[in-house]
Coordinates of C-alpha atoms and ligand atoms in Angstrom, one line a residue:
X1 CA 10.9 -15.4 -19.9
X2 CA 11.6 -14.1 -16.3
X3 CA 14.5 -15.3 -14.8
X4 CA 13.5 -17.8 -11.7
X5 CA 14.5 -15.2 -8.9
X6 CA 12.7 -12.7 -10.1
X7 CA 9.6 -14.7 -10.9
X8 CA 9.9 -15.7 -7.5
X9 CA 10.3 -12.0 -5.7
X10 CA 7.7 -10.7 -7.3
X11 CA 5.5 -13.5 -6.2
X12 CA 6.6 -12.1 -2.8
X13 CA 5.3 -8.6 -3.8
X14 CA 2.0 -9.9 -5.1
X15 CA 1.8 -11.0 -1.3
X16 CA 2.9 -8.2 0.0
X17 CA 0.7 -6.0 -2.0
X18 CA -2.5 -8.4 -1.1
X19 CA -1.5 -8.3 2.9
X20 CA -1.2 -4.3 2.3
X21 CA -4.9 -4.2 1.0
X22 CA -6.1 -6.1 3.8
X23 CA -3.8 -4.2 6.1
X24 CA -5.9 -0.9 4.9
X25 CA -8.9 -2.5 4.7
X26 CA -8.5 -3.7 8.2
X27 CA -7.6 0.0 9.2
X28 CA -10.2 1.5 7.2
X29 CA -13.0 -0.6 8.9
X30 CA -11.6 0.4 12.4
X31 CA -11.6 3.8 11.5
X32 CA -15.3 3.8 10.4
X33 CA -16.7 1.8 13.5
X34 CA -15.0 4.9 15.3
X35 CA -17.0 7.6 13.3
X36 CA -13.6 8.3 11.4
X37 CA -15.7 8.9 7.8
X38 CA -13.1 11.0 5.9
X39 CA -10.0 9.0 7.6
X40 CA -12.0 5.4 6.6
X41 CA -12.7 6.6 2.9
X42 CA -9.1 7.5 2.5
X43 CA -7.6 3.8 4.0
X44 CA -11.1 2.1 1.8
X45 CA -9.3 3.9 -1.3
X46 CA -5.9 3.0 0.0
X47 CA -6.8 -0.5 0.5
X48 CA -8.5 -0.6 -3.4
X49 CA -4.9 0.6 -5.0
X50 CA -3.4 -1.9 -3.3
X51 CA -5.3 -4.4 -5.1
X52 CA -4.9 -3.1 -8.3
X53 CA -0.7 -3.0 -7.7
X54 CA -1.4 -7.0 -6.8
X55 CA -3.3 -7.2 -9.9
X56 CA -0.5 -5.1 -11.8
X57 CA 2.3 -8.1 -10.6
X58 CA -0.1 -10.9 -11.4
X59 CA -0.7 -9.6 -14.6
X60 CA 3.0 -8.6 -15.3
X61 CA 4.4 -12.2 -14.4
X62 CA 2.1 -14.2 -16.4
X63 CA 2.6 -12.1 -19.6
X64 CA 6.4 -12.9 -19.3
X65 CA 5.8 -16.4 -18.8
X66 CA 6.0 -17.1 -15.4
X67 CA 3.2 -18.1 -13.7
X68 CA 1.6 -15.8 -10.6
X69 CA 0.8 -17.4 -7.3
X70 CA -2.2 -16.4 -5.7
X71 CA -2.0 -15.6 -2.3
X72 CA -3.9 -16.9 0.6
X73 CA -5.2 -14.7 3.0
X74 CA -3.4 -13.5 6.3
X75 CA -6.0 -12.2 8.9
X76 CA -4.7 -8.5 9.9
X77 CA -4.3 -6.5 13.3
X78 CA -8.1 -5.5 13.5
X79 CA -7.4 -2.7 16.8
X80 CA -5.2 0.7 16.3
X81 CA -5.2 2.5 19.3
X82 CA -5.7 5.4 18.0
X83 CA -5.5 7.3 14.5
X84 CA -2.0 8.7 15.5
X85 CA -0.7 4.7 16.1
X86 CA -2.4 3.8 12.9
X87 CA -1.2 6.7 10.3
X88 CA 2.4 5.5 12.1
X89 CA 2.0 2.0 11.5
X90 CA 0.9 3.1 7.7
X91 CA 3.8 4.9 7.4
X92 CA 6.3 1.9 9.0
X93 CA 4.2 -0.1 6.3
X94 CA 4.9 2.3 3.0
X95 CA 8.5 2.2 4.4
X96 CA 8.7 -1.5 4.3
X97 CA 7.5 -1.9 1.0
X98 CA 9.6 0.3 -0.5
X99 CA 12.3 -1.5 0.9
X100 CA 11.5 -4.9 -1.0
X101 CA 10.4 -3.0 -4.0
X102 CA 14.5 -1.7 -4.4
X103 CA 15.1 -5.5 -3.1
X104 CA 13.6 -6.4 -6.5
X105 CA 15.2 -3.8 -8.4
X106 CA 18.5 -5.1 -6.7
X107 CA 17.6 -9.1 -7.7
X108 CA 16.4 -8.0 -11.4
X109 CA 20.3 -6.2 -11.9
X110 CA 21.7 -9.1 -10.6
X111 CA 19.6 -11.5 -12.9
X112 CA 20.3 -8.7 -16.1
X113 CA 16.8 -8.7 -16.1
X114 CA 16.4 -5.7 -17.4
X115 CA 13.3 -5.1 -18.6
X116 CA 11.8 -6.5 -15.2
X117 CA 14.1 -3.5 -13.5
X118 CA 12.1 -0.9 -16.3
X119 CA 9.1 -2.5 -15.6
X120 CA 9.5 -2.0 -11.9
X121 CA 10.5 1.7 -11.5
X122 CA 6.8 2.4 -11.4
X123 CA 6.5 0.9 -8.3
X124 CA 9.7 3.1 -7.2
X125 CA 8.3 6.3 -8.2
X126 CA 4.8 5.0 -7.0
X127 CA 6.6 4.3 -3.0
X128 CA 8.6 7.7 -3.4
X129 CA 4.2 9.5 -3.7
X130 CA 3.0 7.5 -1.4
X131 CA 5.2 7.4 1.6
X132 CA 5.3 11.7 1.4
X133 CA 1.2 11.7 1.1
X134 CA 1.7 9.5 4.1
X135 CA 3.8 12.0 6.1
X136 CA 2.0 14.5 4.7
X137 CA -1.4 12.8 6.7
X138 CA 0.9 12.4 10.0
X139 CA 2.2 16.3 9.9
X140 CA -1.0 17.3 8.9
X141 CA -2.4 15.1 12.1
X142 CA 0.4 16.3 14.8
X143 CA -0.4 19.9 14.0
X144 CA -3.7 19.4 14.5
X145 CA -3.5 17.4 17.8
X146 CA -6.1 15.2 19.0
X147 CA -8.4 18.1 20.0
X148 CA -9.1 18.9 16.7
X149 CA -9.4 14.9 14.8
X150 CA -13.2 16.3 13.7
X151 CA -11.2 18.7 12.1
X152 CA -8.5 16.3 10.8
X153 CA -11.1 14.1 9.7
X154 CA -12.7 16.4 7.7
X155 CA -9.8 17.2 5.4
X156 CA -8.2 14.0 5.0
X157 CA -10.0 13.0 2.1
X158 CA -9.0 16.3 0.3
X159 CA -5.2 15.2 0.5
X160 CA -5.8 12.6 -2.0
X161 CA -7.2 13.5 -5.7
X162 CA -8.9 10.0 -5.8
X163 CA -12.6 9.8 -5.6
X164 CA -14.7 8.0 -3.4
X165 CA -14.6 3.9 -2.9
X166 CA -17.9 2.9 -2.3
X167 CA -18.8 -1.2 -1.3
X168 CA -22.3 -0.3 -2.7
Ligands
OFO1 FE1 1.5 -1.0 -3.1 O1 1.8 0.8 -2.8 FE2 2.0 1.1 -1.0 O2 2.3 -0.4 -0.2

């Protein structure tokens, strides 16, 4: 049985983790309408993990008897300025996760709910890869500079080891 707080955090993070697939899905749809192929594929992919770390909480919560709220869906930003603004606001994103993902470490401590605080180190670990493939995108970006995004674009995709998300 999960200890009320901690039912109720990770409800937070099943909305968090829902508002980040739409976040990327948002991005990733910019990003194609401005001929951005590899940069889209890589935020459609993004946008798909996301989904499955909501479904990984949902599932998670109900197993341990609490019961997983569903989110509703926030409309996001849907204009980026430009691919450098976007990576940043990825990053900003990752960063901000990872924050409330040691918040629920921090809550499951102070509930002794220890097996939620196992359970949830692969989120930590998860945050720790995917905030350095993000800056790993951004350095990759900045050396390339904006006379070279065909270049950028290109490569993107190749900084990954996923395959390809298709809506087909
Ligand atoms: Fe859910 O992994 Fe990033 O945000």
């Amino acid at each position: 049985m999960l200890p009320k707080r901690v039912e109720e955090i990770l409800n937070l993070q099943i909305k968090k983790e829902d508002y980040s697939s739409q976040l990327y899905l948002s991005m990733a749809s910019w990003a194609e309408n401005k001929g951005f192929e590899g940069v889209s594929s890589w935020l459609y992919l993004q946008a798909e993990e996301e989904r499955i770390h909501m479904l990984r909480l949902i599932k998670y919560v109900n197993e341990r008897d609490g019961i997983a709220v569903i989110p509703g869906i926030k409309t996001p930003p849907v204009d980026f300025e430009d691919v450098f603004v976007m990576f940043d606001k990825v990053l900003a994103h990752e960063k901000y996760i990872s924050g409330s993902i040691n918040e629920i470490v921090g809550v499951c401590i102070a509930e002794n709910d220890y097996t939620t605080q196992s359970w949830i180190q692969w989120f930590v670990t998860e945050q720790i890869e995917e905030e350095s493939s993000v800056k790993a995108i951004i350095d990759k970006l900045n050396l390339l500079g904006k006379n070279n995004l065909y270049m950028f674009d290109r490569d993107i995709i190749s900084m990954r080891g996923g395959g390809e998300v298709s809506a087909e």
